[in-house]
């Protein structure tokens, strides 16, 4: 399951920091250190550890003593007195750059201890891999690549921590940790090209990190630098935001690990805490940030949608400070922002996906909220407020906040929409819905996922449909599948985005493997056929036709994509391509199955030259699309 979520917090307290802390950066940091040392010593006087020079009082970490020497030698009393008198006239950014950065680095190094998070044996394929180097030709192929399979690149994104593991920090302020969706983005590309001599396929593989601005900072320093700031103790998280902002001008890393998409012949990597990074599809080099010629200056959804007919790219940007959600329309050529509007939400939501139809933009306002005041009061940054309201907004393509028709629906938690389309006076919205929060909060934790896919479990996700009547404001909502299996990472033939579609495909969660691993593993695929109601099956409301493609024992998939057959006339005429890892052999492959013979064996299995960790979303970019 993609929670990438977590990725929304890139500018979470930038305004807060600049308005409240700018004038006091030097003094606040020093006073903060003194207070931390004092409180820690009082509460932990019995904890053995390195002692001060008189041998009586232990320091929380060995480097505290060195930091105190550094402070006393760098900021002498006369200098501090002068700074006190002129602090309101200081050029704070220049002062931070010239004088305080070293102190802040010392503060972080002395107060926060980075620790590699442990992993279970069952989590082995969540661990990172290294860049393979040059593009490698793949020769181990079981079966044949279909002769009419298109030339192009199948490219998948996913987390791959640069320093070998996710990080936690411990300090007198508590503990904060990365969660499993926060690893640095790595792209895995499979290239399909035809041999001009005999018209057979040449397959090659390459992987590269997405080298965002923050990735380059840590790569250059050869160590973790950004303090984790999503899960953990409230004070530790808040302090991480502040110190990250003061040191790097960013409250969190730009991980760019969630999705990869094409627009106007260009390839982009994205996670929704920042704007996309453009990628050279052949070399996988990171070229630059894409801010639509300077017109988009806020987070960018991980799931932009191309509007049917026009080819415009519809995007949203969610933030933890006002404006909470902004919608944009990018021209089909990618050169300008044709429309930008504040949706005027009343709360900050974890908004991972959005939808489009021929005339409308679809906005999912669910009660999975991001709340800084709640964090300041000791609560969680992210919380599913199941007693709160839930809405779906239907907005004309170029409308404003006043033009949105809001439909109050039953509370839901959803990260991935399947598709949206217009059916007479109704707008149909389908997605993978859970009853509770998809992101476990402090009351659950990642080591308590035994109910990962149990009935009504907080991570159990099923196919759901809303029918929203634009004319009379009527609402119909229902589950389309029962409680026999949990699904996510839906995909369709992208030629039908925003249009009525008959088929959809999802990855199915393996409940036993996921419970043992405490992380999601997908052990099979399903194909849904809409419009073919089957009635009740095994006592469950299984209202649509379902076909299964099983992978086999201890094999799990990620990055599934539908590839249309060139010249095909039917919606399901094509293939599903996806990564598969065999945990017994530790071998990673790419499988291709015929969508029309969904339950049959894969037509081709491509064995890759190295292990590929489990990841998130992928796309297939035809050679003809690249400029």
Coordinates of C-alpha atoms in Angstrom, one line a residue:
X1 CA 0.0 0.0 0.0
X2 CA 1.2 3.3 -0.9
X3 CA 1.2 5.7 2.0
X4 CA 3.3 8.0 0.6
X5 CA 2.0 9.9 2.2
X6 CA 3.5 11.0 4.4
X7 CA 5.1 13.0 1.7
X8 CA 2.8 16.0 2.2
X9 CA 4.9 17.7 4.9
X10 CA 7.7 19.4 2.9
X11 CA 6.6 23.0 3.8
X12 CA 4.7 22.2 6.9
X13 CA 6.1 24.9 9.2
X14 CA 8.1 27.1 6.9
X15 CA 5.9 30.2 7.6
X16 CA 5.7 29.3 11.3
X17 CA 9.5 29.1 11.6
X18 CA 10.2 32.3 9.7
X19 CA 7.6 34.4 11.6
X20 CA 8.3 33.1 15.1
X21 CA 11.9 31.9 15.2
X22 CA 13.8 34.0 12.8
X23 CA 14.8 36.8 15.2
X24 CA 15.8 34.4 17.9
X25 CA 17.7 31.6 16.1
X26 CA 21.0 32.0 17.9
X27 CA 19.5 32.6 21.3
X28 CA 16.8 30.1 21.1
X29 CA 19.2 27.4 20.0
X30 CA 21.5 28.1 22.9
X31 CA 18.7 28.4 25.5
X32 CA 17.1 25.2 24.0
X33 CA 20.4 23.3 24.6
X34 CA 20.7 24.6 28.1
X35 CA 17.1 23.6 29.0
X36 CA 17.4 20.2 27.4
X37 CA 20.6 19.5 29.3
X38 CA 19.1 20.7 32.6
X39 CA 15.9 18.7 32.2
X40 CA 17.6 15.6 31.0
X41 CA 20.1 15.6 33.8
X42 CA 17.4 16.1 36.4
X43 CA 15.3 13.2 35.0
X44 CA 18.1 10.9 34.2
X45 CA 20.7 11.5 36.9
X46 CA 21.0 7.8 37.5
X47 CA 21.7 6.9 33.9
X48 CA 25.3 5.9 33.5
X49 CA 27.2 7.7 30.8
X50 CA 30.1 10.0 30.0
X51 CA 30.7 12.5 32.9
X52 CA 31.6 16.2 33.0
X53 CA 35.1 17.2 33.9
X54 CA 34.3 17.1 37.6
X55 CA 33.1 13.5 37.3
X56 CA 29.8 14.2 39.0
X57 CA 27.1 14.9 36.4
X58 CA 26.6 12.7 33.3
X59 CA 25.9 14.1 29.9
X60 CA 23.2 12.5 27.8
X61 CA 25.7 12.0 24.9
X62 CA 29.5 12.1 24.8
X63 CA 29.6 15.1 22.5
X64 CA 27.6 17.5 24.8
X65 CA 30.8 18.4 26.6
X66 CA 32.5 19.2 23.3
X67 CA 29.5 21.3 22.3
X68 CA 29.7 23.3 25.5
X69 CA 33.3 24.1 24.8
X70 CA 32.4 25.1 21.3
X71 CA 29.7 27.5 22.5
X72 CA 31.8 29.2 25.0
X73 CA 34.7 29.7 22.6
X74 CA 32.6 30.9 19.7
X75 CA 30.0 33.1 21.4
X76 CA 31.9 35.1 24.0
X77 CA 29.9 37.3 26.4
X78 CA 30.7 40.6 24.7
X79 CA 29.5 39.3 21.4
X80 CA 26.4 37.9 22.9
X81 CA 25.7 41.3 24.5
X82 CA 26.1 43.1 21.3
X83 CA 23.8 40.6 19.5
X84 CA 21.2 41.1 22.1
X85 CA 21.1 44.8 21.5
X86 CA 20.9 44.6 17.7
X87 CA 19.1 41.3 17.1
X88 CA 16.0 42.9 15.5
X89 CA 18.3 44.6 12.9
X90 CA 20.2 41.5 12.0
X91 CA 20.2 40.0 8.5
X92 CA 19.0 36.7 9.9
X93 CA 19.4 34.5 6.8
X94 CA 23.0 35.8 6.4
X95 CA 23.6 35.4 10.1
X96 CA 22.3 31.8 10.0
X97 CA 24.5 31.1 6.9
X98 CA 27.6 32.7 8.2
X99 CA 27.5 32.1 12.0
X100 CA 24.8 29.8 13.2
X101 CA 24.9 26.8 10.8
X102 CA 28.0 25.4 12.5
X103 CA 26.4 25.8 15.9
X104 CA 23.2 24.2 14.7
X105 CA 25.1 21.3 13.3
X106 CA 26.8 20.8 16.6
X107 CA 23.5 21.1 18.4
X108 CA 22.0 18.4 16.2
X109 CA 25.0 16.1 16.4
X110 CA 25.2 16.4 20.1
X111 CA 21.5 16.2 20.9
X112 CA 20.2 13.7 18.4
X113 CA 21.6 10.3 17.9
X114 CA 20.7 8.6 14.5
X115 CA 20.0 4.9 14.7
X116 CA 19.3 2.4 11.9
X117 CA 15.9 0.9 12.3
X118 CA 16.0 -2.9 12.7
X119 CA 14.3 -5.1 10.2
X120 CA 12.7 -8.6 10.4
X121 CA 13.8 -11.5 8.2
X122 CA 10.4 -11.2 6.5
X123 CA 11.2 -7.6 5.6
X124 CA 14.3 -8.5 3.6
X125 CA 13.0 -7.2 0.3
X126 CA 12.1 -3.9 1.8
X127 CA 15.8 -3.2 2.3
X128 CA 17.6 -1.0 -0.2
X129 CA 19.9 -1.9 -3.1
X130 CA 22.8 0.0 -4.7
X131 CA 22.8 1.6 -8.1
X132 CA 23.8 -1.0 -10.6
X133 CA 25.8 1.4 -12.8
X134 CA 25.6 1.1 -16.5
X135 CA 22.6 -0.2 -18.3
X136 CA 22.6 -4.0 -18.3
X137 CA 21.3 -6.2 -21.0
X138 CA 18.9 -8.9 -19.7
X139 CA 19.3 -12.4 -21.2
X140 CA 17.3 -14.6 -18.9
X141 CA 13.7 -14.6 -20.3
X142 CA 11.2 -17.3 -19.7
X143 CA 8.7 -17.2 -22.6
X144 CA 8.5 -14.7 -25.4
X145 CA 7.8 -11.0 -25.4
X146 CA 4.6 -10.6 -27.5
X147 CA 5.6 -9.5 -31.0
X148 CA 3.2 -6.6 -30.9
X149 CA 4.2 -5.4 -27.4
X150 CA 5.2 -1.7 -27.8
X151 CA 8.7 -0.4 -27.6
X152 CA 9.2 1.7 -24.6
X153 CA 10.3 1.9 -21.0
X154 CA 8.6 0.3 -18.0
X155 CA 9.7 2.4 -15.0
X156 CA 8.9 2.0 -11.4
X157 CA 9.5 4.2 -8.3
X158 CA 10.0 3.3 -4.7
X159 CA 11.8 4.0 -1.4
X160 CA 15.4 3.0 -1.2
X161 CA 17.1 4.6 1.9
X162 CA 20.5 6.0 1.0
X163 CA 22.3 4.9 4.1
X164 CA 21.1 1.3 4.2
X165 CA 18.2 1.6 6.5
X166 CA 15.4 3.9 7.6
X167 CA 16.5 6.2 10.5
X168 CA 15.3 7.0 14.0
X169 CA 16.6 9.6 16.3
X170 CA 16.7 9.6 20.1
X171 CA 17.2 12.7 22.2
X172 CA 16.2 14.2 25.5
X173 CA 13.1 15.4 23.6
X174 CA 12.0 11.9 22.8
X175 CA 12.1 9.7 19.7
X176 CA 11.2 10.3 16.1
X177 CA 11.3 7.9 13.2
X178 CA 11.1 7.6 9.5
X179 CA 8.3 5.3 8.4
X180 CA 8.6 2.8 5.6
X181 CA 7.4 5.0 2.8
X182 CA 10.1 7.6 3.4
X183 CA 13.1 6.1 1.8
X184 CA 15.0 8.0 -0.9
X185 CA 13.4 7.6 -4.3
X186 CA 15.0 5.1 -6.7
X187 CA 13.9 4.4 -10.2
X188 CA 14.0 0.9 -11.8
X189 CA 13.7 1.0 -15.6
X190 CA 13.2 -1.9 -18.0
X191 CA 13.8 -0.9 -21.6
X192 CA 12.1 -2.7 -24.5
X193 CA 13.6 -2.1 -27.9
X194 CA 13.4 -3.9 -31.2
X195 CA 16.4 -5.4 -32.9
X196 CA 16.4 -4.0 -36.4
X197 CA 17.9 -7.2 -37.9
X198 CA 15.5 -9.9 -36.8
X199 CA 12.7 -7.8 -35.1
X200 CA 13.2 -9.5 -31.7
X201 CA 13.2 -7.6 -28.4
X202 CA 16.4 -6.4 -26.6
X203 CA 15.7 -6.0 -22.9
X204 CA 17.9 -4.0 -20.6
X205 CA 17.7 -2.8 -17.0
X206 CA 19.0 0.2 -15.1
X207 CA 18.4 1.8 -11.7
X208 CA 19.2 5.2 -10.3
X209 CA 18.4 7.4 -7.3
X210 CA 16.3 10.4 -7.8
X211 CA 18.8 13.1 -6.9
X212 CA 16.6 15.8 -5.4
X213 CA 18.1 18.8 -3.6
X214 CA 17.9 17.2 -0.2
X215 CA 19.3 13.9 -1.5
X216 CA 22.4 15.8 -2.7
X217 CA 22.9 17.4 0.7
X218 CA 23.0 14.0 2.5
X219 CA 25.0 12.4 -0.3
X220 CA 27.7 15.1 -0.1
X221 CA 27.9 14.8 3.7
X222 CA 27.9 11.0 3.5
X223 CA 25.6 10.7 6.5
X224 CA 21.9 11.2 7.6
X225 CA 21.2 14.9 8.2
X226 CA 17.5 15.5 8.1
X227 CA 15.8 14.7 11.4
X228 CA 12.8 12.3 11.0
X229 CA 9.6 14.4 11.4
X230 CA 6.5 12.3 10.9
X231 CA 6.2 9.5 13.5
X232 CA 7.2 9.8 17.1
X233 CA 7.0 12.0 20.2
X234 CA 5.4 15.4 19.5
X235 CA 8.2 17.5 20.9
X236 CA 10.8 15.6 19.0
X237 CA 8.8 16.0 15.7
X238 CA 8.2 19.7 16.2
X239 CA 11.9 20.3 17.0
X240 CA 12.9 18.3 14.0
X241 CA 10.8 20.6 11.8
X242 CA 12.4 23.7 13.3
X243 CA 16.0 22.4 13.1
X244 CA 15.6 21.1 9.6
X245 CA 14.2 24.4 8.4
X246 CA 16.9 26.4 10.1
X247 CA 19.7 24.2 8.8
X248 CA 18.5 23.5 5.3
X249 CA 15.6 25.8 4.5
X250 CA 13.4 22.8 4.3
X251 CA 11.4 21.0 7.0
X252 CA 11.7 17.6 5.5
X253 CA 13.4 15.6 2.7
X254 CA 12.2 15.8 -0.8
X255 CA 12.0 12.0 -1.2
X256 CA 10.5 11.8 -4.7
X257 CA 9.8 8.1 -4.3
X258 CA 6.1 7.6 -5.0
X259 CA 5.2 7.8 -8.7
X260 CA 6.6 8.5 -12.1
X261 CA 4.6 10.0 -14.9
X262 CA 4.8 11.4 -18.4
X263 CA 3.5 14.7 -19.7
X264 CA 4.2 16.2 -23.1
X265 CA 7.0 13.8 -23.9
X266 CA 8.8 14.4 -20.6
X267 CA 9.3 12.0 -17.7
X268 CA 8.9 13.1 -14.0
X269 CA 9.4 11.6 -10.6
X270 CA 7.2 12.7 -7.7
X271 CA 6.2 12.5 -4.1
X272 CA 3.6 15.0 -2.9
X273 CA 5.8 16.8 -0.4
X274 CA 7.5 18.7 -3.3
X275 CA 7.3 19.6 -7.0
X276 CA 8.3 16.9 -9.5
X277 CA 11.8 16.2 -10.7
X278 CA 12.3 15.8 -14.4
X279 CA 14.1 12.6 -15.4
X280 CA 16.1 11.8 -18.5
X281 CA 14.5 8.5 -19.4
X282 CA 17.5 7.0 -21.1
X283 CA 20.2 7.8 -18.5
X284 CA 17.8 8.2 -15.5
X285 CA 19.7 11.4 -14.6
X286 CA 17.8 13.9 -12.5
X287 CA 17.6 17.0 -14.6
X288 CA 15.8 19.7 -12.6
X289 CA 12.7 20.6 -10.6
X290 CA 9.5 21.2 -12.6
X291 CA 7.7 24.2 -11.4
X292 CA 5.8 24.9 -14.6
X293 CA 8.0 27.8 -15.6
X294 CA 7.8 29.3 -12.1
X295 CA 4.0 29.2 -11.9
X296 CA 3.6 26.4 -9.3
X297 CA 5.4 26.9 -6.0
X298 CA 3.8 24.4 -3.6
X299 CA 3.5 20.6 -3.2
X300 CA 2.3 18.6 -6.2
X301 CA 0.0 15.5 -6.1
X302 CA 1.6 12.1 -6.6
X303 CA -1.3 11.2 -8.9
X304 CA -1.9 13.9 -11.6
X305 CA -4.6 13.1 -14.1
X306 CA -4.8 13.9 -17.8
X307 CA -8.1 15.3 -18.7
X308 CA -9.9 13.3 -21.4
X309 CA -10.0 15.1 -24.8
X310 CA -7.8 18.1 -24.0
X311 CA -4.7 16.3 -22.7
X312 CA -4.3 18.9 -19.9
X313 CA -2.7 17.7 -16.7
X314 CA -4.9 18.3 -13.6
X315 CA -3.0 18.6 -10.4
X316 CA -3.5 19.4 -6.7
X317 CA -1.2 20.6 -4.0
X318 CA -2.0 19.8 -0.3
X319 CA -0.2 21.6 2.5
X320 CA -0.5 21.8 6.3
X321 CA -0.8 25.6 6.2
X322 CA -3.3 27.7 4.3
X323 CA -4.2 27.4 1.5
X324 CA -4.7 23.8 2.4
X325 CA -5.5 22.6 -1.1
X326 CA -4.9 24.3 -4.4
X327 CA -5.9 22.9 -7.8
X328 CA -4.1 23.5 -11.0
X329 CA -4.6 22.9 -14.7
X330 CA -1.3 22.5 -16.8
X331 CA -1.5 23.0 -20.5
X332 CA -1.2 19.9 -22.7
X333 CA 2.3 21.1 -23.9
X334 CA 3.4 21.5 -20.3
X335 CA 4.6 25.0 -20.8
X336 CA 2.1 27.0 -18.7
X337 CA -0.3 26.9 -15.8
X338 CA -3.7 27.5 -17.4
X339 CA -5.7 27.6 -14.2
X340 CA -4.9 27.8 -10.5
X341 CA -7.4 28.1 -7.7
X342 CA -7.6 27.7 -3.9
X343 CA -10.2 25.1 -3.1
X344 CA -10.7 26.8 0.3
X345 CA -10.8 23.7 2.4
X346 CA -11.4 24.2 6.1
X347 CA -8.7 21.7 7.2
X348 CA -5.5 20.2 6.0
X349 CA -6.0 16.7 4.7
X350 CA -3.7 14.0 3.5
X351 CA -4.9 14.3 -0.1
X352 CA -3.0 11.6 -2.1
X353 CA -5.3 11.3 -5.2
X354 CA -7.9 13.2 -7.2
X355 CA -10.1 12.4 -10.1
X356 CA -11.2 13.9 -13.4
X357 CA -14.2 13.4 -15.8
X358 CA -14.8 15.0 -19.2
X359 CA -16.1 18.2 -17.5
X360 CA -15.1 18.0 -13.8
X361 CA -12.3 17.8 -11.3
X362 CA -13.1 15.4 -8.4
X363 CA -11.8 16.4 -4.9
X364 CA -11.7 13.9 -2.0
X365 CA -12.1 15.7 1.4
X366 CA -11.7 12.9 3.9
X367 CA -11.1 13.2 7.6
X368 CA -7.5 12.0 7.6
X369 CA -6.1 15.3 8.8
X370 CA -2.8 17.0 9.3
X371 CA -2.9 19.4 12.2
X372 CA 0.0 21.5 13.5
X373 CA -1.8 22.9 16.6
X374 CA -2.7 19.3 17.5
X375 CA 1.0 18.5 17.3
X376 CA 1.9 21.5 19.5
X377 CA -0.5 20.2 22.1
X378 CA 1.2 16.8 22.2
X379 CA -1.1 15.0 19.8
X380 CA -0.3 13.3 16.5
X381 CA 0.5 15.3 13.4
X382 CA -1.7 12.9 11.3
X383 CA -5.0 11.5 12.6
X384 CA -8.0 9.9 11.2
X385 CA -11.0 11.8 12.7
X386 CA -13.6 9.2 12.1
X387 CA -16.3 11.2 13.9
X388 CA -15.7 14.2 11.6
X389 CA -17.3 14.9 8.2
X390 CA -16.4 13.5 4.8
X391 CA -17.1 15.1 1.4
X392 CA -16.5 14.7 -2.3
X393 CA -16.3 17.8 -4.4
X394 CA -17.3 18.0 -8.1
X395 CA -15.7 21.1 -9.6
X396 CA -16.0 22.4 -13.2
X397 CA -12.7 22.1 -14.9
X398 CA -12.0 25.8 -14.8
X399 CA -14.2 26.6 -11.8
X400 CA -13.4 28.2 -8.5
X401 CA -14.2 27.3 -4.9
X402 CA -17.7 28.7 -5.1
X403 CA -18.5 26.5 -8.2
X404 CA -17.7 23.2 -6.3
X405 CA -20.7 21.1 -5.5
X406 CA -20.0 19.3 -2.3
X407 CA -21.6 15.9 -1.4
X408 CA -21.6 14.9 2.2
X409 CA -20.9 11.1 2.3
X410 CA -20.1 8.5 5.0
X411 CA -16.7 8.9 6.6
X412 CA -14.0 7.1 4.5
X413 CA -10.3 6.8 4.1
X414 CA -9.0 6.4 0.6
X415 CA -5.7 6.8 -1.1
X416 CA -6.3 5.6 -4.6
X417 CA -9.1 6.2 -7.0
X418 CA -9.8 3.7 -9.8
X419 CA -11.6 6.1 -12.1
X420 CA -14.4 8.8 -12.3
X421 CA -16.8 9.4 -15.2
X422 CA -20.1 11.0 -16.0
X423 CA -23.3 8.9 -16.4
X424 CA -26.2 11.2 -17.3
X425 CA -26.8 13.5 -14.3
X426 CA -24.5 11.4 -12.1
X427 CA -20.8 11.5 -11.5
X428 CA -19.5 8.1 -10.7
X429 CA -16.5 7.8 -8.4
X430 CA -14.8 4.5 -7.7
X431 CA -11.8 3.7 -5.4
X432 CA -10.3 1.5 -2.8
X433 CA -12.0 2.5 0.5
X434 CA -11.1 1.6 4.1
X435 CA -13.3 2.0 7.1
X436 CA -10.5 3.4 9.2
X437 CA -7.2 5.1 8.7
X438 CA -4.9 3.5 6.2
X439 CA -2.0 5.0 8.1
X440 CA -1.7 3.5 11.5
X441 CA -1.5 6.1 14.3
X442 CA 0.3 5.9 17.6
X443 CA -2.5 3.6 18.9
X444 CA -1.6 1.0 16.3
X445 CA 2.0 1.2 15.4
X446 CA 3.7 -0.7 12.6
X447 CA 4.4 -3.7 14.8
X448 CA 0.7 -4.3 15.5
X449 CA -0.7 -5.1 12.0
X450 CA -2.3 -8.5 12.8
X451 CA -5.6 -7.1 11.7
X452 CA -4.1 -5.8 8.5
X453 CA -6.8 -7.2 6.3
X454 CA -9.3 -8.6 8.8
X455 CA -13.0 -7.6 8.5
X456 CA -13.3 -3.8 9.1
X457 CA -9.6 -3.7 10.1
X458 CA -8.1 -0.3 9.9
X459 CA -6.1 -1.2 6.8
X460 CA -8.8 -3.3 5.0
X461 CA -9.5 -1.7 1.7
X462 CA -12.3 -2.7 -0.7
X463 CA -13.8 -1.5 -4.0
X464 CA -16.3 1.2 -3.4
X465 CA -18.6 3.3 -5.6
X466 CA -20.2 6.7 -5.1
X467 CA -22.9 8.0 -7.5
X468 CA -23.3 11.8 -7.1
X469 CA -26.3 13.4 -8.8
X470 CA -25.4 16.9 -10.0
X471 CA -29.0 17.8 -10.7
X472 CA -30.8 16.8 -7.5
X473 CA -27.8 16.4 -5.1
X474 CA -28.7 12.7 -4.6
X475 CA -26.0 10.3 -3.3
X476 CA -25.7 6.6 -3.7
X477 CA -22.8 4.7 -2.2
X478 CA -21.9 1.1 -1.8
X479 CA -19.2 -1.5 -1.7
X480 CA -18.7 -3.5 -4.9
X481 CA -16.6 -6.3 -3.3
X482 CA -16.9 -8.3 -0.1
X483 CA -14.6 -9.0 2.8
X484 CA -12.8 -11.9 1.2
X485 CA -9.7 -9.9 0.2
X486 CA -8.2 -6.5 0.5
X487 CA -7.0 -4.6 -2.6
X488 CA -5.1 -1.4 -3.5
X489 CA -2.9 0.1 -6.2
X490 CA -5.6 0.1 -8.8
X491 CA -5.0 0.6 -12.5
X492 CA -7.0 0.9 -15.7
X493 CA -6.3 1.4 -19.4
X494 CA -5.2 5.0 -19.2
X495 CA -7.0 5.8 -22.5
X496 CA -10.2 5.6 -20.4
X497 CA -9.2 7.9 -17.5
X498 CA -12.2 10.2 -17.0
X499 CA -14.4 8.1 -19.2
X500 CA -16.8 5.2 -18.5
X501 CA -14.7 2.1 -18.1
X502 CA -15.6 -1.5 -17.9
X503 CA -12.4 -3.0 -16.5
X504 CA -10.0 -2.3 -13.6
X505 CA -7.1 -4.2 -12.0
X506 CA -5.7 -4.2 -8.4
X507 CA -3.0 -5.8 -6.4
X508 CA -4.3 -8.1 -3.6
X509 CA -2.9 -8.0 -0.1
X510 CA -1.6 -11.3 1.3
X511 CA -3.0 -11.1 4.8
X512 CA -0.8 -13.8 6.4
X513 CA 2.5 -12.5 4.9
X514 CA 1.6 -8.9 5.7
X515 CA 0.8 -9.7 9.3
X516 CA 4.0 -11.6 9.8
X517 CA 6.0 -8.9 8.1
X518 CA 4.2 -5.9 9.6
X519 CA 4.4 -4.3 6.2
X520 CA 2.1 -4.8 3.1
X521 CA 2.8 -7.6 0.7
X522 CA 0.7 -8.2 -2.4
X523 CA 0.5 -11.8 -3.4
X524 CA -1.9 -11.7 -6.4
X525 CA -3.7 -9.6 -8.9
X526 CA -7.4 -9.2 -9.6
X527 CA -9.4 -8.0 -12.7
X528 CA -12.8 -6.4 -12.1
X529 CA -15.5 -6.3 -14.8
X530 CA -18.1 -3.6 -14.1
X531 CA -21.6 -4.0 -15.3
X532 CA -21.7 -7.7 -14.7
X533 CA -23.3 -8.1 -11.4
X534 CA -23.0 -11.6 -9.9
X535 CA -25.2 -11.2 -6.8
X536 CA -24.0 -12.6 -3.5
X537 CA -21.0 -14.9 -3.2
X538 CA -20.2 -16.7 0.0
X539 CA -22.5 -14.4 1.9
X540 CA -20.6 -11.3 0.8
X541 CA -21.8 -8.5 -1.4
X542 CA -19.7 -9.4 -4.4
X543 CA -21.5 -7.3 -7.0
X544 CA -19.1 -7.5 -9.9
X545 CA -17.2 -10.1 -11.8
X546 CA -13.8 -10.9 -10.3
X547 CA -10.9 -12.8 -11.9
X548 CA -7.7 -13.7 -10.0
X549 CA -4.1 -14.1 -11.2
X550 CA -2.1 -16.0 -8.5
X551 CA 1.7 -15.6 -8.3
X552 CA 2.6 -18.6 -6.2
X553 CA 3.9 -19.2 -2.7
X554 CA 6.2 -16.5 -1.3
X555 CA 6.0 -14.3 -4.4
X556 CA 4.8 -10.7 -4.2
X557 CA 4.3 -8.0 -6.7
X558 CA 4.5 -4.2 -7.0
X559 CA 4.3 -1.5 -9.7
X560 CA 1.5 -3.0 -11.9
X561 CA 0.7 -1.2 -15.1
X562 CA -1.8 -1.8 -17.9
X563 CA -0.1 -1.6 -21.4
X564 CA -2.6 -1.2 -24.2
X565 CA -2.0 -3.3 -27.4
X566 CA -1.1 -0.9 -30.2
X567 CA -4.1 -0.7 -32.5
X568 CA -6.3 -2.6 -30.1
X569 CA -10.0 -1.6 -30.2
X570 CA -11.2 -3.1 -26.9
X571 CA -10.5 -1.7 -23.4
X572 CA -8.9 -4.8 -22.0
X573 CA -6.9 -5.6 -25.1
X574 CA -3.4 -5.4 -23.8
X575 CA -1.1 -6.6 -21.0
X576 CA -0.4 -6.2 -17.3
X577 CA 3.3 -5.7 -16.5
X578 CA 4.6 -5.8 -13.0
X579 CA 7.6 -6.6 -10.7
X580 CA 7.6 -9.9 -8.8
X581 CA 10.0 -10.9 -6.1
X582 CA 10.4 -14.6 -5.0
X583 CA 11.4 -14.5 -1.3
X584 CA 12.6 -18.1 -1.3
X585 CA 15.1 -17.7 -4.2
X586 CA 15.6 -13.9 -3.6
X587 CA 15.2 -13.4 -7.3
X588 CA 13.3 -10.4 -8.8
X589 CA 11.5 -10.6 -12.2
X590 CA 9.2 -8.6 -14.4
X591 CA 6.1 -10.5 -15.5
X592 CA 3.8 -9.8 -18.4
X593 CA 0.3 -11.3 -18.5
X594 CA -2.3 -11.1 -21.2
X595 CA -5.3 -9.1 -19.8
X596 CA -7.8 -11.0 -21.9
X597 CA -6.5 -14.3 -20.4
X598 CA -6.0 -12.9 -17.0
X599 CA -6.0 -16.1 -15.0
X600 CA -3.6 -17.8 -17.3
X601 CA 0.2 -18.1 -16.7
X602 CA 2.4 -15.1 -17.5
X603 CA 3.4 -14.9 -21.2
X604 CA 6.8 -13.8 -20.2
X605 CA 9.0 -13.7 -17.1
X606 CA 12.1 -11.4 -17.3
X607 CA 14.8 -12.2 -14.6
X608 CA 16.6 -9.1 -13.5
X609 CA 20.3 -8.8 -12.8
X610 CA 19.7 -7.8 -9.2
X611 CA 17.1 -7.8 -6.5
X612 CA 14.4 -5.0 -6.7
X613 CA 12.9 -3.9 -3.4
X614 CA 9.1 -3.6 -3.1
X615 CA 8.0 -0.2 -4.2
X616 CA 5.1 1.9 -5.3
X617 CA 3.8 3.2 -8.6
X618 CA 5.0 2.7 -12.2
X619 CA 4.2 3.6 -15.7
X620 CA 5.0 2.4 -19.2
X621 CA 6.2 5.2 -21.6
X622 CA 6.1 4.3 -25.3
X623 CA 9.1 5.5 -27.4
X624 CA 6.7 7.4 -29.6
X625 CA 5.7 9.6 -26.6
X626 CA 9.2 10.9 -25.8
X627 CA 10.1 14.2 -27.5

